[in-house]
PDB file of C-alpha atoms in Angstrom:
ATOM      1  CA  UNK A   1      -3.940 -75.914 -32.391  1.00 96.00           C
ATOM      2  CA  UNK A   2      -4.415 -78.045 -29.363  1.00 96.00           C
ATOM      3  CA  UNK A   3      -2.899 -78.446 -26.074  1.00 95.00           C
ATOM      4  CA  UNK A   4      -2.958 -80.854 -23.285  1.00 95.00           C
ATOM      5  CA  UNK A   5      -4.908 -81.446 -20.490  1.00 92.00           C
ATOM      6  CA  UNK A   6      -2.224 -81.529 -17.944  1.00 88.00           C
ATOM      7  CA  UNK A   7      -0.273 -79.258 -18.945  1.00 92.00           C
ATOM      8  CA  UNK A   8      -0.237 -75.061 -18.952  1.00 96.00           C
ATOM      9  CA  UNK A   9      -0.275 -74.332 -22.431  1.00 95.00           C
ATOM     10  CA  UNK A  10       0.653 -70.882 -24.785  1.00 97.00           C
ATOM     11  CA  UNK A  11      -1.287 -71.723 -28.028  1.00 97.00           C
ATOM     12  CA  UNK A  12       0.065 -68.441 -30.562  1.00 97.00           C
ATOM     13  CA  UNK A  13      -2.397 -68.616 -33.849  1.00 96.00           C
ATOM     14  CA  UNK A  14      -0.417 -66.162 -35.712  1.00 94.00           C
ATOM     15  CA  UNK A  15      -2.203 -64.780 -38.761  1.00 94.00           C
ATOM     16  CA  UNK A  16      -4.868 -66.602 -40.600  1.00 95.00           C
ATOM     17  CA  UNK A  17      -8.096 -68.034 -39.211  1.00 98.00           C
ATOM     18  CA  UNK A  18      -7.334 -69.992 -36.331  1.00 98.00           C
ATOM     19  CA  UNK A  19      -8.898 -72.696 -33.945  1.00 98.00           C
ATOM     20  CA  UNK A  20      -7.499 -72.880 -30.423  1.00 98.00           C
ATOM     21  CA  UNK A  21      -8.654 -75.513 -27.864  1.00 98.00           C
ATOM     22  CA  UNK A  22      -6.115 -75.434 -24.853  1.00 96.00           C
ATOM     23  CA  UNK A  23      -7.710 -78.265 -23.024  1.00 97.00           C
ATOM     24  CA  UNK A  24      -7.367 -78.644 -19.297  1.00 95.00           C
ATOM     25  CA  UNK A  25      -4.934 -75.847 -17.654  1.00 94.00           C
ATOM     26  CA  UNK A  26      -4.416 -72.459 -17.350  1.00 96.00           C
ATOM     27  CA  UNK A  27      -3.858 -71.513 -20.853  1.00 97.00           C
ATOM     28  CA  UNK A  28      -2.893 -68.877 -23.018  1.00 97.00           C
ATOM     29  CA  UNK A  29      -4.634 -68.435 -26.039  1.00 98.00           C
ATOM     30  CA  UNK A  30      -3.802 -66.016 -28.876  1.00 98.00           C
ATOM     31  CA  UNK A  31      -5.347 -65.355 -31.619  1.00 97.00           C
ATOM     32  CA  UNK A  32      -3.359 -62.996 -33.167  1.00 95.00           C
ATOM     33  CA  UNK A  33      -4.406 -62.219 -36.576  1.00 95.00           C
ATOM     34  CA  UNK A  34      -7.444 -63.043 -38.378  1.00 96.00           C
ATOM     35  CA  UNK A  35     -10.567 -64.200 -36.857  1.00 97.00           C
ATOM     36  CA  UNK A  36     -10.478 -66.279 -34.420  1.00 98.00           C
ATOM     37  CA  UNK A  37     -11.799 -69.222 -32.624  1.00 99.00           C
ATOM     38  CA  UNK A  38     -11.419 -70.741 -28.822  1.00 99.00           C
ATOM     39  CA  UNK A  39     -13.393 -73.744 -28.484  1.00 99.00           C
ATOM     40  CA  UNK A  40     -13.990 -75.234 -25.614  1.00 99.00           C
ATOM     41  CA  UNK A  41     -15.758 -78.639 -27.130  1.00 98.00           C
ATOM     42  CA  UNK A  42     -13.712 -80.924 -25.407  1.00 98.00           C
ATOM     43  CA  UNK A  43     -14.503 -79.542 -21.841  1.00 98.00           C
ATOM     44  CA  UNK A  44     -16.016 -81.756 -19.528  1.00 97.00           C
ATOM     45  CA  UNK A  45     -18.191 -78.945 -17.574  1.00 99.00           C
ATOM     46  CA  UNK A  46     -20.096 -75.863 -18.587  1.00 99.00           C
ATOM     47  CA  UNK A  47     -18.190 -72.712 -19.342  1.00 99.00           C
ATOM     48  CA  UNK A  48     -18.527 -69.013 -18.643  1.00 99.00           C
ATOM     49  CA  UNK A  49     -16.543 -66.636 -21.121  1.00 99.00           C
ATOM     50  CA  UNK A  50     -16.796 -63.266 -21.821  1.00 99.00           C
ATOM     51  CA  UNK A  51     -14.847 -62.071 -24.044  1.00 98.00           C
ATOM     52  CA  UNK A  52     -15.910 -58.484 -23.446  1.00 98.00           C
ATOM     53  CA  UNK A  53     -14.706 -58.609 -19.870  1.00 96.00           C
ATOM     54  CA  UNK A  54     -11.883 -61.130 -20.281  1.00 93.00           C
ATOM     55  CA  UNK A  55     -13.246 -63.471 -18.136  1.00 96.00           C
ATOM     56  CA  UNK A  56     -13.733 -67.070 -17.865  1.00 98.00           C
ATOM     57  CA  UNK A  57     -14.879 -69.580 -15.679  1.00 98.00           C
ATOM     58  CA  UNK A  58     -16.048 -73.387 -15.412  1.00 98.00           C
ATOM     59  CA  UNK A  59     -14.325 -76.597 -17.042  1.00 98.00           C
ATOM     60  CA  UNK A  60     -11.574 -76.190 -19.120  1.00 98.00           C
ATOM     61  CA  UNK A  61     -12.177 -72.737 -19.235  1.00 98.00           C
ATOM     62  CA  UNK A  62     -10.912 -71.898 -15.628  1.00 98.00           C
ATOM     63  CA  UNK A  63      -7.801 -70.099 -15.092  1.00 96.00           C
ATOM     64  CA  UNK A  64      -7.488 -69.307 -19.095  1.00 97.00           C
ATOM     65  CA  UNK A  65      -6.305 -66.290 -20.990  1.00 98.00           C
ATOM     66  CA  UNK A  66      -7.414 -65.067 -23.795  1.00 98.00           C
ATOM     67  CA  UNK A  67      -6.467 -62.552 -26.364  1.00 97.00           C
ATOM     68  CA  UNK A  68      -7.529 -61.988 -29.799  1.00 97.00           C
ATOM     69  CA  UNK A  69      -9.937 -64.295 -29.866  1.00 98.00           C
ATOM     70  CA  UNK A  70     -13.091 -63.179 -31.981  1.00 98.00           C
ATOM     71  CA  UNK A  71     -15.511 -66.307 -31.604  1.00 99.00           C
ATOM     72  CA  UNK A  72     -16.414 -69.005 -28.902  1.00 99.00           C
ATOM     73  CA  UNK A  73     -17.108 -72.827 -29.457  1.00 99.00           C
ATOM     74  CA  UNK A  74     -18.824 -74.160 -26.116  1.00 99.00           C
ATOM     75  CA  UNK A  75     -18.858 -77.031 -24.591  1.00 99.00           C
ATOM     76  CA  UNK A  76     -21.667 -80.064 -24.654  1.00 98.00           C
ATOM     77  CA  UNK A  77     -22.718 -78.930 -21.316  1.00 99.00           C
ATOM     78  CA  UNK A  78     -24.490 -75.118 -20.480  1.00 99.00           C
ATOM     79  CA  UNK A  79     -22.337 -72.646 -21.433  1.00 99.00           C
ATOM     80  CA  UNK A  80     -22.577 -68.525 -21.117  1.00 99.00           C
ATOM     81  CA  UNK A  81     -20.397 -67.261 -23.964  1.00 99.00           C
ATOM     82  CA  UNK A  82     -20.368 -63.251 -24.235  1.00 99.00           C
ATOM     83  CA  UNK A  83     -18.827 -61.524 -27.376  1.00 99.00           C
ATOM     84  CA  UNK A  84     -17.341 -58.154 -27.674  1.00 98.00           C
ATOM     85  CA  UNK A  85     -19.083 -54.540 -28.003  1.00 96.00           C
ATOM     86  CA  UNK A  86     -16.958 -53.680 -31.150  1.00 91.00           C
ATOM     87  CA  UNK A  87     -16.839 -57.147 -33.158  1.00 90.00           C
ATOM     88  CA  UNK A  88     -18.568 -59.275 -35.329  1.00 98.00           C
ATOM     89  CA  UNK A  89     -18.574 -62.359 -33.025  1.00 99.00           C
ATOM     90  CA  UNK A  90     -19.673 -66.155 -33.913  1.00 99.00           C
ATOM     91  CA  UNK A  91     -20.787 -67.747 -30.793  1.00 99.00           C
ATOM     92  CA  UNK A  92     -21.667 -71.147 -31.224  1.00 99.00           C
ATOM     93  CA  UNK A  93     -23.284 -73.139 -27.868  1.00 98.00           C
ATOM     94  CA  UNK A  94     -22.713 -76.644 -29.245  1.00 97.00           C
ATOM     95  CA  UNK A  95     -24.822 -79.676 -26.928  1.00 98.00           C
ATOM     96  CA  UNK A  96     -26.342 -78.137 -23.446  1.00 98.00           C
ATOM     97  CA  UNK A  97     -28.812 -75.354 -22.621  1.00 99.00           C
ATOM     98  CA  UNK A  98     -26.814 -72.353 -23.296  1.00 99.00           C
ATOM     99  CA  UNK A  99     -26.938 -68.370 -23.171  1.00 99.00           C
ATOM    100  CA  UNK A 100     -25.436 -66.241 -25.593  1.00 99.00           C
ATOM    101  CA  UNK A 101     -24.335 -63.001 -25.630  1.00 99.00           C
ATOM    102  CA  UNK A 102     -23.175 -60.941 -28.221  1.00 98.00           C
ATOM    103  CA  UNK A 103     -22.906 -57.593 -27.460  1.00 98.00           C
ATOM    104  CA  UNK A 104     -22.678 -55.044 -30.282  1.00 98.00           C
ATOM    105  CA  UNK A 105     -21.604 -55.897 -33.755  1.00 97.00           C
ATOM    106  CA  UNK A 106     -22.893 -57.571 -36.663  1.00 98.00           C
ATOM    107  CA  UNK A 107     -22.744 -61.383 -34.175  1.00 99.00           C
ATOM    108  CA  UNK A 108     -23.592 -65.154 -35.517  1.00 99.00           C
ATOM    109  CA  UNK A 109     -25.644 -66.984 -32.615  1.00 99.00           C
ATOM    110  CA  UNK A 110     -26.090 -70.726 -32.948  1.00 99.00           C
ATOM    111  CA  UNK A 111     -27.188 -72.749 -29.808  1.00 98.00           C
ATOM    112  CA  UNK A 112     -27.058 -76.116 -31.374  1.00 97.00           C
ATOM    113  CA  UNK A 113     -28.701 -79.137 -29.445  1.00 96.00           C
ATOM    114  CA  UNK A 114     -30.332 -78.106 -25.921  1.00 97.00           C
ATOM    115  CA  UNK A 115     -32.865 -75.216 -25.091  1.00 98.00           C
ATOM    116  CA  UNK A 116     -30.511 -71.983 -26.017  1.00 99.00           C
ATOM    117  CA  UNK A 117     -31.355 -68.653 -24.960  1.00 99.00           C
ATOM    118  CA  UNK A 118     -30.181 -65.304 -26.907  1.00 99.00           C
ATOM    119  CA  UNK A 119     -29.860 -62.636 -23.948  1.00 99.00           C
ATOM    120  CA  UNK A 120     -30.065 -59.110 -24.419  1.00 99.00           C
ATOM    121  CA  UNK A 121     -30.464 -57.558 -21.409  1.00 98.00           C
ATOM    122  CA  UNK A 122     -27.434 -55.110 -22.035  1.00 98.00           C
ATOM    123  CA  UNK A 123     -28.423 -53.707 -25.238  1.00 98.00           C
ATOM    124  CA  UNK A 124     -28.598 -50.031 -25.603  1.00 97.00           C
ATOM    125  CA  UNK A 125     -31.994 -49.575 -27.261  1.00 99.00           C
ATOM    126  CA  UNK A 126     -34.456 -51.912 -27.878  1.00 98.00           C
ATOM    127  CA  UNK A 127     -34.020 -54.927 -30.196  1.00 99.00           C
ATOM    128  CA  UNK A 128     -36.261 -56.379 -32.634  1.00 99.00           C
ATOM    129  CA  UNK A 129     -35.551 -60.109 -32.856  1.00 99.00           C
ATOM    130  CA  UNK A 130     -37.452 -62.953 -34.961  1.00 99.00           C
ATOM    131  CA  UNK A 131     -36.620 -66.858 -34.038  1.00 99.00           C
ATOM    132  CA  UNK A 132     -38.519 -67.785 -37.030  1.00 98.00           C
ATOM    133  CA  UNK A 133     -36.624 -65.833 -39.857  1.00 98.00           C
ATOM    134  CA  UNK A 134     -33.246 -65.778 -37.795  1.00 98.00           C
ATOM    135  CA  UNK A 135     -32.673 -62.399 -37.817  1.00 99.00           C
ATOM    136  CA  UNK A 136     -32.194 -59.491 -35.450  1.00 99.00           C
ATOM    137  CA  UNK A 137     -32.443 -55.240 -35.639  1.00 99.00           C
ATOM    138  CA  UNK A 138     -31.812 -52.733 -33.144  1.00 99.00           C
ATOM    139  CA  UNK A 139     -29.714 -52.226 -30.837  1.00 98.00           C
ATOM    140  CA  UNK A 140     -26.842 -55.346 -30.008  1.00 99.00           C
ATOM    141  CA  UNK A 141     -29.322 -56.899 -32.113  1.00 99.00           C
ATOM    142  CA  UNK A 142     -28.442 -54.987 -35.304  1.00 98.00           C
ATOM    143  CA  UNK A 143     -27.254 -57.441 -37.729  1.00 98.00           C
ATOM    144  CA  UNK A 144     -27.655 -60.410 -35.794  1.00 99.00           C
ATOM    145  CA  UNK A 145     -27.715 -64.126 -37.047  1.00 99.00           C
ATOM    146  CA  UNK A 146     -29.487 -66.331 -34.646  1.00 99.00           C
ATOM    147  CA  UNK A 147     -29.613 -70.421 -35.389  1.00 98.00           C
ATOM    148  CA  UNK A 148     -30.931 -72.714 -33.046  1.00 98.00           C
ATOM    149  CA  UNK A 149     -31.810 -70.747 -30.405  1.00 99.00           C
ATOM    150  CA  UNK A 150     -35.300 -71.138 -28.859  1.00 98.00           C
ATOM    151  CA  UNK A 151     -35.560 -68.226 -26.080  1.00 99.00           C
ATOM    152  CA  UNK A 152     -34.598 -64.451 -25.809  1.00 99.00           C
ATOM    153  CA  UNK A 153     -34.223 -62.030 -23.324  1.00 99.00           C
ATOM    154  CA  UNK A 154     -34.726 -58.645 -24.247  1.00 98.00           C
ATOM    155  CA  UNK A 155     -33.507 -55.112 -23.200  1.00 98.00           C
ATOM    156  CA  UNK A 156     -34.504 -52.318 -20.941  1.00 97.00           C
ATOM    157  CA  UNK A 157     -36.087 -50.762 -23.894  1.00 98.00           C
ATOM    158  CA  UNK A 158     -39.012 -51.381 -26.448  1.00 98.00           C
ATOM    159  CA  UNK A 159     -38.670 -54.734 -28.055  1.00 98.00           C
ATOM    160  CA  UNK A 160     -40.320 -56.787 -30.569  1.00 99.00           C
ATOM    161  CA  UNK A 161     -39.500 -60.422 -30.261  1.00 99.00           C
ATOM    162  CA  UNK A 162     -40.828 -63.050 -32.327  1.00 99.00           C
ATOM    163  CA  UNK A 163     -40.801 -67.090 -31.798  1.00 98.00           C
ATOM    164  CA  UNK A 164     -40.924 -69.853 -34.143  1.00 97.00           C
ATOM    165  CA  UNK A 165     -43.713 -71.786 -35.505  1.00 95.00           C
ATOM    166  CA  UNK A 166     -41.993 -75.212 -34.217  1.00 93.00           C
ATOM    167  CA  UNK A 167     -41.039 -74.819 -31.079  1.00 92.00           C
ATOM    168  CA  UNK A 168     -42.144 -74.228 -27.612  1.00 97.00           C
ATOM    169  CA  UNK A 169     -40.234 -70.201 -27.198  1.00 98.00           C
ATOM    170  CA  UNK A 170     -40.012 -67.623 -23.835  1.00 98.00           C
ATOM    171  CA  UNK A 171     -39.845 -64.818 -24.690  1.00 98.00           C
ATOM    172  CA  UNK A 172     -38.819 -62.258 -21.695  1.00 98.00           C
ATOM    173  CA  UNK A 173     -39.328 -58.412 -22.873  1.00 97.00           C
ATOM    174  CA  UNK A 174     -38.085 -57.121 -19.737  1.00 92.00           C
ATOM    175  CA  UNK A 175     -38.222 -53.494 -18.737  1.00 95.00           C
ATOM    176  CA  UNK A 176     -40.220 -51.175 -21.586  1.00 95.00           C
ATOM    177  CA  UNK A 177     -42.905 -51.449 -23.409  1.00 98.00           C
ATOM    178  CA  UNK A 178     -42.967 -55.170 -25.647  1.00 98.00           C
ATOM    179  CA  UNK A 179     -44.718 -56.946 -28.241  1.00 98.00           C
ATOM    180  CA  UNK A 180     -44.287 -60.642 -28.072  1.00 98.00           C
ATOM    181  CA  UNK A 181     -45.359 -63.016 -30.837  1.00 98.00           C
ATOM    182  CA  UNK A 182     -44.736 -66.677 -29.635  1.00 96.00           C
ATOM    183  CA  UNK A 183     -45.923 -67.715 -33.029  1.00 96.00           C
ATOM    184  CA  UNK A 184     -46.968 -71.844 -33.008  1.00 93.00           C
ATOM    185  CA  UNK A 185     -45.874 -74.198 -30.119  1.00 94.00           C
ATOM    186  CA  UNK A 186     -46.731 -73.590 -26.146  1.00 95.00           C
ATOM    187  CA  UNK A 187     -44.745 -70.359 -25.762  1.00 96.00           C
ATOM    188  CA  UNK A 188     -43.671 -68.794 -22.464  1.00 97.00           C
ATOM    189  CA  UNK A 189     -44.696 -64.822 -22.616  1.00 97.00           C
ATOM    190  CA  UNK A 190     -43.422 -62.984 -19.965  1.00 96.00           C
ATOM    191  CA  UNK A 191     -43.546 -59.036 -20.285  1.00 95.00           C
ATOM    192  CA  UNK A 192     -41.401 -58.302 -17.885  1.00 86.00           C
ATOM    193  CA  UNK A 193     -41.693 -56.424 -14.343  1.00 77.00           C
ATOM    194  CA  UNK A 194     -41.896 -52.959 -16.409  1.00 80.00           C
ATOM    195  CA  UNK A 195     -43.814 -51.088 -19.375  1.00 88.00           C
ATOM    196  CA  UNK A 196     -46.815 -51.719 -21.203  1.00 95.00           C
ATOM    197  CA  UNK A 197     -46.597 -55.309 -23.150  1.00 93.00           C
ATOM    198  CA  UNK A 198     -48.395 -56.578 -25.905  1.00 96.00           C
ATOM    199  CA  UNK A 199     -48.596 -59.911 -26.726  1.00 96.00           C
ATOM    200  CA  UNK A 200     -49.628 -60.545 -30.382  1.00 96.00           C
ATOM    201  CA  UNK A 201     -51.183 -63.043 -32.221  1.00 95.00           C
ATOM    202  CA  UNK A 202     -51.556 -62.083 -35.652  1.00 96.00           C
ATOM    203  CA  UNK A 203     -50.154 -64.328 -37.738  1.00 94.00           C
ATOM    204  CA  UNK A 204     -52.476 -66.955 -35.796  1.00 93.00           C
ATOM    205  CA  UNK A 205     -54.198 -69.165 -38.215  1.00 93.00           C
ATOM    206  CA  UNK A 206     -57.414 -69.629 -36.093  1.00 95.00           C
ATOM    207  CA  UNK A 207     -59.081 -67.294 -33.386  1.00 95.00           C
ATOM    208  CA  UNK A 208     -57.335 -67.490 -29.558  1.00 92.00           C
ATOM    209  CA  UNK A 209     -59.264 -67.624 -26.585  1.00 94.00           C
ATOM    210  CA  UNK A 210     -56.799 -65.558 -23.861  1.00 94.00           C
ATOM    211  CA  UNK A 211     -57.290 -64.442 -20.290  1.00 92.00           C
ATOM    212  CA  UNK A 212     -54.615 -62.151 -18.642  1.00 90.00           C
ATOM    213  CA  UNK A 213     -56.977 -62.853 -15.797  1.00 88.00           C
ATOM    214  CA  UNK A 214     -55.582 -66.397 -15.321  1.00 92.00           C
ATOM    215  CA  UNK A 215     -52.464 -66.356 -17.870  1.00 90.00           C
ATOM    216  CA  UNK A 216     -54.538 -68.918 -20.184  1.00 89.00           C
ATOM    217  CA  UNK A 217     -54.693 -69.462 -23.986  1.00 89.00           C
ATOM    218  CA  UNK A 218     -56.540 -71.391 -26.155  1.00 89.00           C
ATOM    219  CA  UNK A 219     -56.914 -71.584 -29.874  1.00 83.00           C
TER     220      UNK A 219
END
């Protein structure tokens, strides 16, 4: 279901699986039944959504409502979309450099085209999180698709995250003790302000030359 950019819409999905893009407007979307999507890919700035909090912000997005509404399409600019603490959520950044959130559930993260980022910062224990497989454990990790996405941002607890062997990850472990594994490509480790971090090199397929002295690597 679509609406219009001029006017103030009420989009209703009713039962079944529905896709709601309100367009410009204060709108009113509900998902009722089902799971559900908003999408926001027509929106001609970057959003901010949480669905947790009921908030929104930026483009199309501003002056919304939502209710119902299980997943989040952004827009092609960057986007913050933040699921629910008690859903399986499918975020999905589209175009731009975007941050996801999912909060706690079983959630599906894709960034799509840009430098994504999955952030969590608000998890209740630490997260173990691996760009390279796709999959996440732990915490608002547990369960955890993640496509596309080339950063993370982990939580005030003990993480584990894990790059990929393409591209060019940071990896921010935050408060706790961290092991970060940026895996191939010039990675970004940063161990955060707090705790005792590792990083780790492993699965390396040829000996590193690192100084914490200088923040260097080689190899």
């Amino acid at each position: 279901m679509t609406g219009t950019d001029a006017d103030v819409n009420v989009l209703n999905g009713g039962d079944g699986d529905d896709i709601l893009a309100g367009l410009g407007g204060g709108d009113t979307l509900i998902g009722g039944l089902g799971s559900d999507t908003a999408d926001y890919t027509a929106s001609t700035a970057g959003v901010i959504i949480s669905l947790e909090a009921g908030t929104v912000a930026g483009g199309h997005a501003v002056g919304d409502t939502l209710t119902s509404i299980e997943n989040l399409t952004g827009s092609a600019f960057d986007d913050t979309l933040t699921g629910t603490d008690a859903g399986a959520n499918v975020l999905n950044g589209g175009d731009g450099n975007d941050v996801l959130i999912g909060l706690g559930g079983a959630d599906t993260l894709i960034g799509g085209a840009g430098t994504d980022t999955a952030n969590y910062i608000a998890s209740t224990a630490g997260v173990i999180v691996n760009l390279d497989t796709g999959t996440g454990s732990g915490g608002h990790a547990e369960g955890d698709t993640l496509t596309g996405i080339e950063n993370l941002i982990g939580s005030a607890f003990d993480d584990t995250l894990t790059g990929t062997d393409t591209d060019a990850n940071i990896l921010t472990g935050g408060a706790g003790n961290d092991v970060l594994a940026g895996l191939g490509g010039a990675d970004t480790l940063d161990g955060g302000g707090g705790g005792s971090d590792t990083a780790d090199y492993t699965a390396s397929t040829a000996g590193v030359i690192i100084s914490l002295e200088t923040g260097t690597a080689a190899g």
